[in-house]
Coordinates of C-alpha atoms and ligand atoms in Angstrom, one line a residue:
Chain J
M1 CA 32.8 3.5 -15.5
L2 CA 31.9 7.1 -14.8
N3 CA 32.6 9.7 -17.4
I4 CA 31.7 13.3 -16.8
R5 CA 32.0 15.8 -19.7
G6 CA 31.5 19.6 -19.5
L7 CA 29.3 19.4 -16.5
N8 CA 27.6 22.6 -15.4
T9 CA 25.4 23.2 -12.4
R10 CA 23.7 26.4 -11.3
Y11 CA 21.8 27.5 -8.3
G12 CA 19.9 30.4 -9.7
Q13 CA 22.5 33.1 -10.3
I14 CA 25.3 31.0 -8.7
H15 CA 27.3 29.1 -11.2
A16 CA 28.6 26.3 -9.0
L17 CA 30.1 23.9 -11.6
K18 CA 31.6 25.4 -14.7
G19 CA 32.4 22.6 -17.1
I20 CA 33.7 19.7 -15.1
D21 CA 35.5 16.8 -16.9
M22 CA 36.2 13.7 -14.9
R23 CA 36.5 10.0 -15.3
I24 CA 36.5 7.2 -12.8
E25 CA 37.6 3.7 -13.8
K26 CA 36.3 0.5 -12.2
G27 CA 38.0 -0.4 -8.9
E28 CA 39.5 3.0 -8.3
I29 CA 39.4 5.3 -5.3
V30 CA 39.3 8.8 -6.7
T31 CA 39.4 11.7 -4.4
L32 CA 38.2 15.2 -5.0
I33 CA 39.9 17.9 -3.0
G34 CA 39.1 21.6 -2.8
S35 CA 38.4 24.3 -0.4
N36 CA 35.0 25.2 1.2
G37 CA 32.5 26.3 -1.4
A38 CA 34.5 24.9 -4.4
G39 CA 31.6 22.8 -5.5
K40 CA 32.5 19.3 -4.3
S41 CA 29.2 18.5 -2.7
T42 CA 27.5 20.0 -5.7
L43 CA 29.3 17.6 -8.0
L44 CA 28.2 14.6 -6.0
N45 CA 24.7 15.8 -5.7
T46 CA 24.5 16.4 -9.5
I47 CA 25.8 12.8 -10.1
S48 CA 23.2 11.4 -7.8
G49 CA 20.4 13.4 -9.4
I50 CA 19.5 15.5 -6.3
V51 CA 20.6 18.7 -8.1
P52 CA 19.9 19.2 -11.8
A53 CA 22.7 19.7 -14.2
S54 CA 22.3 22.8 -16.5
G55 CA 24.7 21.5 -19.1
G56 CA 27.1 18.7 -20.0
E57 CA 26.7 15.0 -19.5
I58 CA 27.3 12.2 -17.0
L59 CA 27.8 8.7 -18.5
F60 CA 27.7 5.8 -16.1
Q61 CA 28.7 2.4 -17.6
G62 CA 28.0 3.8 -21.0
E63 CA 24.6 5.1 -20.2
N64 CA 23.7 8.8 -20.1
I65 CA 22.3 9.4 -16.5
T66 CA 22.3 13.2 -16.6
N67 CA 19.2 14.6 -14.9
M68 CA 17.7 11.1 -14.4
A69 CA 15.5 10.8 -11.3
P70 CA 17.6 10.0 -8.2
H71 CA 15.8 6.7 -7.6
F72 CA 16.7 5.4 -11.1
I73 CA 20.4 6.4 -10.5
V74 CA 20.4 4.4 -7.3
K75 CA 19.0 1.4 -9.2
R76 CA 21.9 1.8 -11.7
G77 CA 24.3 1.2 -8.9
I78 CA 25.4 4.6 -7.5
S79 CA 24.9 5.2 -3.8
M80 CA 25.9 8.2 -1.8
S81 CA 26.7 8.9 1.9
P82 CA 25.9 12.6 2.0
E83 CA 27.7 15.4 3.8
G84 CA 26.4 15.7 7.3
R85 CA 25.2 12.1 7.5
E86 CA 21.5 12.8 6.9
V87 CA 20.3 9.7 8.7
F88 CA 16.6 9.4 9.4
P89 CA 16.6 10.5 13.1
A90 CA 13.4 9.0 14.3
L91 CA 13.8 5.7 12.6
T92 CA 15.9 2.8 14.1
V93 CA 19.3 1.8 12.8
A94 CA 17.7 -1.3 11.4
Q95 CA 15.1 0.8 9.5
N96 CA 17.7 3.1 8.2
L97 CA 19.7 0.2 6.8
R98 CA 16.6 -1.3 5.3
L99 CA 15.9 2.0 3.6
G100 CA 19.4 1.9 2.1
A101 CA 18.3 -1.1 0.1
Y102 CA 14.8 0.3 -0.6
S103 CA 14.7 -0.8 -4.2
K104 CA 15.6 -4.4 -3.2
K105 CA 13.4 -7.1 -1.8
A106 CA 13.7 -7.8 2.0
K107 CA 14.5 -11.5 1.4
D108 CA 17.6 -10.7 -0.8
L109 CA 19.3 -8.6 1.8
D110 CA 21.0 -11.2 4.0
G111 CA 24.4 -10.7 2.3
S112 CA 24.2 -6.9 2.4
Y113 CA 23.4 -6.9 6.2
E114 CA 26.3 -9.3 6.7
R115 CA 28.7 -7.1 4.9
V116 CA 27.6 -4.0 6.8
Y117 CA 27.8 -5.8 10.2
T118 CA 31.3 -7.1 9.4
L119 CA 32.5 -3.6 8.5
F120 CA 30.6 -1.9 11.4
P121 CA 30.0 -4.3 14.3
R122 CA 28.9 -1.3 16.3
L123 CA 25.8 -0.9 14.1
K124 CA 24.7 -4.5 14.7
E125 CA 24.7 -3.8 18.5
R126 CA 22.5 -0.8 18.0
L127 CA 19.8 -2.0 15.6
P128 CA 16.8 -1.0 17.7
Q129 CA 18.2 2.4 18.6
A130 CA 16.8 5.6 17.0
A131 CA 19.4 6.9 14.6
G132 CA 19.1 10.4 16.0
T133 CA 20.4 9.2 19.3
L134 CA 23.6 7.7 17.9
S135 CA 26.9 9.4 18.4
G136 CA 28.3 11.4 15.5
G137 CA 30.8 8.7 14.6
E138 CA 28.1 6.0 14.8
Q139 CA 25.8 8.1 12.6
Q140 CA 28.7 8.4 10.1
M141 CA 29.0 4.6 10.1
L142 CA 25.3 4.3 9.6
A143 CA 25.4 6.7 6.7
I144 CA 28.1 4.7 5.0
G145 CA 26.6 1.3 5.9
R146 CA 23.2 2.5 4.6
A147 CA 24.7 3.5 1.3
L148 CA 26.4 0.0 1.1
M149 CA 23.1 -1.7 1.6
A150 CA 22.1 -1.0 -2.0
D151 CA 25.2 -3.0 -3.0
P152 CA 26.5 -0.1 -5.1
V153 CA 29.0 -0.3 -8.0
L154 CA 30.0 3.2 -7.3
L155 CA 30.0 4.7 -3.8
L156 CA 30.1 8.5 -3.4
L157 CA 31.4 9.6 0.0
D158 CA 31.0 13.2 1.0
E159 CA 33.3 14.0 3.9
P160 CA 33.0 10.8 5.8
S161 CA 35.5 11.8 8.5
L162 CA 33.9 15.2 9.2
G163 CA 33.8 15.9 12.9
L164 CA 35.2 12.6 14.0
A165 CA 37.9 12.0 16.6
P166 CA 41.4 11.2 15.1
N167 CA 41.2 7.5 16.0
L168 CA 37.8 7.2 14.3
V169 CA 39.1 9.1 11.2
L170 CA 41.8 6.4 10.9
L171 CA 39.2 3.7 11.3
I172 CA 37.0 5.3 8.6
F173 CA 39.9 5.4 6.1
D174 CA 40.7 1.8 6.9
L175 CA 37.1 0.9 6.1
I176 CA 37.1 2.9 2.9
Q177 CA 40.1 0.8 1.9
S178 CA 38.4 -2.5 2.7
I179 CA 35.2 -1.5 0.9
N180 CA 37.3 -0.8 -2.1
D181 CA 39.1 -4.1 -1.7
Q182 CA 35.6 -5.7 -2.0
G183 CA 35.4 -4.3 -5.5
V184 CA 33.4 -1.1 -4.9
T185 CA 34.6 1.9 -6.9
I186 CA 34.7 5.0 -4.7
L187 CA 34.6 8.8 -5.2
L188 CA 35.7 10.4 -2.0
I189 CA 35.5 14.0 -0.9
E190 CA 37.6 14.9 2.1
Q191 CA 38.7 18.0 4.0
N192 CA 41.4 15.8 5.3
A193 CA 43.4 15.9 2.0
N194 CA 46.4 14.1 3.4
A195 CA 44.5 11.0 4.4
A196 CA 42.4 11.1 1.2
L197 CA 45.5 11.3 -1.0
S198 CA 47.1 8.4 0.8
V199 CA 44.2 6.1 0.3
A200 CA 43.2 7.2 -3.3
H201 CA 44.6 6.1 -6.6
R202 CA 43.9 9.3 -8.4
A203 CA 42.8 12.8 -7.4
Y204 CA 41.2 15.9 -8.8
V205 CA 41.5 19.4 -7.5
L206 CA 38.4 21.6 -7.7
E207 CA 38.6 25.4 -7.4
T208 CA 35.4 27.5 -7.6
G209 CA 33.7 25.2 -10.0
N210 CA 36.7 24.3 -12.2
I211 CA 39.0 21.3 -12.1
T212 CA 42.5 22.8 -12.0
L213 CA 44.7 19.7 -11.5
D214 CA 44.4 16.0 -11.7
G215 CA 46.7 13.0 -11.6
P216 CA 47.8 10.1 -9.6
A217 CA 47.3 10.7 -5.9
E218 CA 50.9 10.3 -5.1
E219 CA 52.0 12.8 -7.6
L220 CA 49.5 15.4 -6.4
S221 CA 50.6 14.9 -2.8
Q222 CA 54.1 16.0 -4.0
N223 CA 52.8 19.0 -6.0
D224 CA 53.9 22.3 -4.4
A225 CA 50.7 24.1 -5.1
V226 CA 48.6 21.3 -3.7
R227 CA 50.8 21.1 -0.6
R228 CA 50.5 24.8 0.0
A229 CA 46.8 25.0 -0.5
Y230 CA 45.5 21.8 1.0
L231 CA 48.1 19.9 2.9
G232 CA 49.3 22.7 5.2
G233 CA 52.8 22.5 3.7
K234 CA 55.1 25.2 2.7
Chain N
M1 CA -28.4 12.0 29.1
F2 CA -24.7 12.3 29.9
F3 CA -23.9 8.9 28.4
Q4 CA -25.8 9.6 25.3
Y5 CA -23.8 12.8 24.7
V6 CA -20.6 10.9 25.4
F7 CA -21.4 8.1 23.0
N8 CA -22.4 10.5 20.3
G9 CA -19.3 12.4 20.9
I10 CA -17.0 9.4 20.8
A11 CA -18.6 8.1 17.6
V12 CA -18.5 11.4 15.7
G13 CA -15.0 12.1 17.2
M14 CA -13.7 8.9 15.6
A15 CA -15.0 10.0 12.2
Y16 CA -13.3 13.4 12.7
A17 CA -10.2 11.4 13.5
L18 CA -10.5 9.6 10.2
V19 CA -10.6 13.0 8.4
A20 CA -7.9 14.4 10.6
V21 CA -5.4 11.7 9.6
G22 CA -5.8 12.9 6.0
Y23 CA -4.5 16.3 7.1
S24 CA -1.8 14.7 9.2
L25 CA -0.5 12.4 6.5
V26 CA -0.2 15.1 3.9
F27 CA 1.3 17.5 6.4
G28 CA 3.9 14.9 7.4
I29 CA 5.1 14.5 3.8
L30 CA 4.8 18.0 2.5
R31 CA 4.5 20.3 5.6
L32 CA 1.4 21.6 3.9
I33 CA -2.1 22.0 5.4
N34 CA -4.3 20.6 2.6
F35 CA -7.4 22.8 3.0
S36 CA -9.1 21.0 0.1
H37 CA -9.5 17.9 2.3
G38 CA -13.0 18.9 3.6
A39 CA -14.3 19.3 0.1
V40 CA -12.7 15.9 -0.8
Y41 CA -14.7 14.4 2.0
A42 CA -17.9 15.9 0.6
F43 CA -17.0 14.6 -2.8
G44 CA -16.7 11.1 -1.3
A45 CA -20.2 11.3 0.2
H46 CA -21.7 12.5 -3.1
V47 CA -20.2 9.7 -5.1
V48 CA -21.9 7.2 -2.8
L49 CA -25.1 9.2 -3.2
L50 CA -24.8 9.0 -7.0
F51 CA -24.5 5.2 -6.9
I52 CA -27.4 4.9 -4.5
G53 CA -29.4 6.9 -7.0
L54 CA -28.4 4.5 -9.7
R55 CA -29.8 1.7 -7.5
Y56 CA -26.5 0.0 -6.8
P57 CA -26.0 -1.6 -3.4
I58 CA -24.5 0.9 -1.0
W59 CA -21.2 -1.1 -0.5
I60 CA -20.5 -0.8 -4.3
G61 CA -21.0 2.9 -4.0
I62 CA -18.6 3.1 -1.1
L63 CA -16.0 1.0 -2.8
V64 CA -16.2 3.1 -6.0
S65 CA -16.1 6.2 -3.9
I66 CA -13.0 5.1 -2.0
F67 CA -11.3 4.6 -5.3
L68 CA -12.5 7.8 -7.1
T69 CA -12.0 10.0 -4.0
G70 CA -8.5 8.7 -3.6
I71 CA -7.9 9.5 -7.3
L72 CA -9.3 13.0 -6.7
G73 CA -6.7 13.5 -3.9
V74 CA -4.0 12.4 -6.4
L75 CA -5.3 14.7 -9.1
I76 CA -5.3 17.7 -6.7
D77 CA -1.7 17.1 -6.0
K78 CA -0.7 16.4 -9.6
F79 CA -2.4 19.4 -11.2
A80 CA -2.5 22.0 -8.5
L81 CA 0.3 21.3 -6.0
A82 CA 3.1 19.4 -7.8
P83 CA 3.7 22.2 -10.3
L84 CA 4.1 24.7 -7.4
R85 CA 6.6 22.4 -5.8
K86 CA 8.5 22.1 -9.0
K87 CA 8.7 25.9 -9.3
K88 CA 9.8 26.0 -5.6
S89 CA 7.1 28.5 -4.9
L90 CA 6.4 29.8 -1.4
P91 CA 4.5 27.4 0.9
I92 CA 1.8 30.0 1.2
A93 CA 1.0 29.6 -2.5
S94 CA 0.3 25.9 -2.0
L95 CA -1.9 26.8 1.0
I96 CA -4.0 29.3 -1.0
T97 CA -4.2 26.8 -3.8
T98 CA -5.8 24.2 -1.6
I99 CA -8.4 26.7 -0.4
G100 CA -9.1 27.5 -4.0
V101 CA -9.4 23.8 -5.0
S102 CA -11.8 23.3 -2.1
Y103 CA -14.2 25.9 -3.6
I104 CA -13.8 24.5 -7.1
I105 CA -14.9 21.1 -5.8
Q106 CA -17.8 22.4 -3.8
N107 CA -19.1 24.4 -6.7
L108 CA -18.8 21.4 -9.1
L109 CA -20.7 19.4 -6.6
M110 CA -23.4 22.1 -6.5
I111 CA -23.6 22.1 -10.3
F112 CA -24.0 18.4 -10.6
F113 CA -26.0 17.6 -7.5
G114 CA -27.7 20.9 -6.6
S115 CA -26.9 22.8 -3.5
E116 CA -29.8 21.6 -1.4
R117 CA -29.6 19.1 1.4
K118 CA -30.3 15.6 0.2
S119 CA -31.3 12.7 2.4
F120 CA -28.9 9.8 2.7
P121 CA -29.8 6.3 4.0
N122 CA -28.4 5.3 7.4
F123 CA -27.1 2.1 6.0
F124 CA -25.8 0.9 9.3
D125 CA -28.7 1.6 11.7
M126 CA -29.9 -1.5 13.4
G127 CA -31.9 0.3 16.1
G128 CA -30.9 0.9 19.7
L129 CA -28.8 -1.6 21.5
N130 CA -29.5 -2.5 25.1
L131 CA -26.1 -3.1 26.5
A132 CA -26.5 -3.2 30.3
N133 CA -28.7 -0.1 30.1
V134 CA -26.1 2.0 28.4
P135 CA -27.9 4.0 25.8
V136 CA -25.6 3.5 22.8
T137 CA -27.2 3.1 19.4
S138 CA -26.0 0.7 16.8
S139 CA -25.2 3.6 14.5
Q140 CA -22.8 5.0 17.0
L141 CA -21.2 1.6 17.6
F142 CA -20.8 1.0 13.9
L143 CA -19.4 4.5 13.3
F144 CA -16.9 4.0 16.1
V145 CA -15.8 0.5 15.2
I146 CA -15.4 1.1 11.5
S147 CA -13.5 4.3 12.0
L148 CA -11.3 2.6 14.6
L149 CA -10.6 -0.3 12.3
L150 CA -9.7 2.1 9.4
L151 CA -7.4 4.1 11.7
L152 CA -5.7 0.8 12.7
V153 CA -5.3 -0.1 9.0
L154 CA -3.8 3.3 8.2
T155 CA -1.4 3.0 11.2
L156 CA -0.3 -0.4 10.1
I157 CA 0.3 0.9 6.5
V158 CA 2.5 3.7 7.8
K159 CA 4.3 1.7 10.5
K160 CA 4.6 -1.8 9.0
T161 CA 4.8 -1.7 5.3
R162 CA 7.6 -0.9 2.9
I163 CA 5.7 2.1 1.4
G164 CA 4.9 3.2 4.9
L165 CA 8.6 3.2 5.8
A166 CA 9.2 5.3 2.7
M167 CA 6.6 7.7 3.9
Q168 CA 8.3 8.1 7.2
A169 CA 11.7 8.5 5.4
V170 CA 10.3 11.3 3.1
E171 CA 8.7 12.9 6.2
Q172 CA 12.0 13.0 8.1
N173 CA 14.4 13.9 5.3
T174 CA 13.3 14.2 1.7
K175 CA 16.8 14.6 0.3
A176 CA 18.0 11.4 2.0
A177 CA 14.9 9.6 0.9
H178 CA 15.8 10.4 -2.7
L179 CA 19.3 9.0 -2.1
M180 CA 17.8 5.7 -0.8
G181 CA 16.3 5.1 -4.2
I182 CA 12.8 6.0 -3.0
N183 CA 10.5 7.4 -5.7
V184 CA 9.5 10.4 -3.7
N185 CA 6.8 11.5 -6.2
F186 CA 5.2 8.1 -5.9
V187 CA 5.2 8.3 -2.1
I188 CA 3.5 11.7 -2.3
T189 CA 0.9 10.3 -4.8
F190 CA 0.2 7.4 -2.5
T191 CA -0.2 9.7 0.5
F192 CA -2.8 11.8 -1.3
F193 CA -4.6 8.6 -2.3
L194 CA -4.7 7.4 1.3
G195 CA -6.0 10.7 2.5
G196 CA -8.7 10.8 -0.2
A197 CA -9.7 7.2 0.4
S198 CA -10.1 7.7 4.1
A199 CA -12.0 10.9 3.6
A200 CA -14.4 9.0 1.3
I201 CA -15.1 6.5 4.0
A202 CA -15.6 9.1 6.6
G203 CA -17.9 11.1 4.3
A204 CA -20.1 8.0 3.7
L205 CA -20.2 7.2 7.4
M206 CA -21.1 10.7 8.5
A207 CA -23.6 11.1 5.7
G208 CA -25.3 7.9 7.0
Y209 CA -25.0 9.0 10.6
Y210 CA -26.7 12.3 10.0
Q211 CA -28.7 11.0 7.0
L212 CA -27.7 14.2 5.0
V213 CA -25.5 15.1 2.1
Y214 CA -24.8 18.5 0.7
P215 CA -21.9 20.2 -1.2
T216 CA -20.7 22.3 1.8
M217 CA -20.9 19.4 4.3
G218 CA -17.2 19.2 4.4
F219 CA -16.6 22.8 5.4
L220 CA -17.2 22.5 9.2
V221 CA -16.1 18.9 9.4
G222 CA -12.9 19.8 7.6
L223 CA -12.2 22.6 10.0
K224 CA -13.0 20.5 13.0
A225 CA -10.9 17.6 11.8
F226 CA -8.1 20.1 11.1
A227 CA -8.5 21.3 14.7
A228 CA -8.3 17.7 15.8
A229 CA -5.1 17.2 13.9
I230 CA -3.6 20.3 15.4
L231 CA -4.9 19.4 18.9
G232 CA -3.2 16.0 18.8
G233 CA 0.0 17.4 17.2
I234 CA -0.2 17.4 13.4
G235 CA 1.8 14.7 11.7
I236 CA 1.2 12.3 14.5
L237 CA -1.4 9.7 13.7
Y238 CA -2.5 8.7 17.2
G239 CA -2.6 12.4 18.1
S240 CA -5.3 12.8 15.4
V241 CA -7.3 10.1 17.1
V242 CA -7.1 11.7 20.5
G243 CA -7.7 15.1 18.9
G244 CA -10.8 13.8 17.1
L245 CA -12.2 12.4 20.3
V246 CA -11.6 15.7 22.2
V247 CA -13.4 17.6 19.5
G248 CA -16.3 15.2 19.2
L249 CA -16.8 15.0 22.9
S250 CA -16.5 18.7 23.5
E251 CA -19.0 19.6 20.8
S252 CA -21.4 16.9 21.9
L253 CA -21.3 17.9 25.5
A254 CA -21.5 21.6 24.7
S255 CA -24.6 21.2 22.5
G256 CA -26.2 18.9 25.2
Y257 CA -25.6 21.1 28.2
I258 CA -25.1 24.6 26.8
G259 CA -27.2 24.5 23.7
G260 CA -26.9 23.5 20.1
T261 CA -25.9 27.0 19.1
Y262 CA -22.5 26.5 20.9
R263 CA -21.8 23.2 19.4
D264 CA -19.3 24.4 16.7
A265 CA -17.6 27.0 18.9
A266 CA -16.8 24.4 21.7
A267 CA -14.3 22.5 19.7
F268 CA -12.4 25.7 18.8
V269 CA -12.5 27.0 22.3
I270 CA -10.8 23.8 23.5
L271 CA -8.4 24.1 20.6
I272 CA -7.3 27.6 21.6
I273 CA -6.9 26.6 25.2
I274 CA -4.8 23.6 24.5
L275 CA -2.6 25.5 22.0
I276 CA -2.0 28.2 24.6
I277 CA -0.9 25.6 27.1
K278 CA 1.0 23.4 24.7
P279 CA 1.7 25.1 21.3
T280 CA 2.7 21.9 19.6
G281 CA -0.5 20.1 20.4
L282 CA -1.0 17.3 22.9
F283 CA 1.6 14.9 21.4
G284 CA 3.5 17.3 19.1
K285 CA 7.2 17.4 18.9
K286 CA 9.1 20.7 19.0
G287 CA 10.6 22.3 16.0
I288 CA 8.7 20.7 13.2
S289 CA 10.2 22.1 10.0
K290 CA 11.1 20.6 6.7
V291 CA 14.7 19.4 6.6
Ligands
ATP301 N1 21.2 24.8 -2.5 C1 22.0 25.8 -2.8 N2 21.5 27.0 -3.2 C2 22.3 28.0 -3.6 N3 23.7 27.9 -3.6 C3 24.2 26.8 -3.2 C4 23.4 25.7 -2.8 N4 24.2 24.7 -2.5 C5 25.5 25.1 -2.7 N5 25.5 26.4 -3.1 C6 26.7 27.2 -3.4 O1 27.4 26.5 -4.4 C7 28.8 26.6 -4.1 C8 29.4 25.2 -4.0 O2 28.9 24.6 -2.8 P1 29.2 23.1 -2.4 O3 28.3 22.8 -1.2 O4 29.2 22.3 -3.5 O5 30.7 23.3 -1.9 P2 31.7 22.3 -1.2 O6 32.9 22.2 -2.1 O7 31.0 21.0 -0.9 O8 32.1 23.0 0.1 P3 32.3 22.4 1.6 O9 33.8 21.9 1.6 O10 32.2 23.6 2.5 O11 31.4 21.3 1.8 C9 28.9 27.5 -2.9 O12 29.2 28.8 -3.3 C10 27.6 27.4 -2.2 O13 27.3 28.6 -1.5
MG302 MG1 30.5 19.9 0.7

């Protein structure tokens, strides 16, 4: 479904991605782990077209989407819930959700709203509230719900559990599982590598712009180097 | 006399508001003060003048002008501002560019129309009205009502339409707007078109009200409308309306009671006082910065 080959991204002098190869199959949850500054967000931002690639290519369902305008990429079926939520603070929850499906007609959205309300009943109760006044956890739900509104084929989640209380973290991982059960392919970035590896099918390890390891999630969670670096093991 | 000054001030103030929303809309989206806006307003009035000269009915001239002036707004963005954004140049570069564009437009108007003051028909003057002895003229009423209607239409576009929702999204978080599948460049284009179109209408109305058209006519009006936008809190549409009224009333009362010489200074004295008391303008929010 998604095939990334030799992807490079630079911010001026900073070479953030140095030739990434990665593939995601339909129906998978793939997780990307790596320490702060490794380039995880950069990879997601490059896939969604927010940040330009300086080399390599990204193929989505056989089509080359490298450096396509972000709104075309969303239309192709890739949605992202960005790091730090990035909801529209002065707009209501309802408006934020509507924007998630911006490229769709209002009359075709009943099913999308229904799905989001089923996953996040809390959002339905808060439709008229300004998104900026939601709690952190609620904003995170909104960011994910908003990304789902576009009815994506591939969902990119950048640290969905960041800053949440432990019980909410569990809830978010449950929800990621149910979204995947509905047939949505997911690329997940997480600081919480333990939880990410337990929910994912496969995993990639990113270190300063390079993929250093990849394989089935279970295998990686047994790997000594991974345990030392990311799972707090010995 | 007092009521005459007040009605004049309100009518002209609403026209300022119409120009002010042009500053506000563009500022909302790009965090940029578009100083070419006053010249765009003058351009709008000249297009109408051109069509009057060709003996078309005035409403045709106004419709064409709305369209062409909207396009001018778009072209300014596409050719002068968008390339700077793409290069991620400093905000000050865009600001200087808009000042430069403003002089280019003014000079082109001088070349094609001459720099002298030309008379313009007051196409909406139906004489004085006698409403319970209130000395309001039909011109003032017309200027007020049309401006008010247009401001309502602009507000409805921003608050109630799909593209308006996209404008608000771009204003609050451009990156997230991209992620929603919004074509941000189109939203910027649309915003410049709206600004140009409303400046054209304001230009035609003010040209009719004062019965005068000249290439630099947008300079002071542009500054005052900018003051109105700042006064109300830039980026906030109803703020621009209140700001426009404050500027219109203060200059009308100042020229009535203190003397015409002080007319233009009055608006800016009020601006300075209000900004000292409330730096973000009357309705402004704190911490406006691009996310
Ligand atoms: N807009 C930018 N301009 C310049 N450098 C950037 C920019 N964004 C990221 N970087 C740099 O690129 C590198 C990768 O950053 P990135 O945000 O992708 O890391 P990350 O893996 O998501 O980290 P974290 O876990 O902290 O979110 C870092 O060195 C960062 O400083
Ligand atoms: Mg990150």
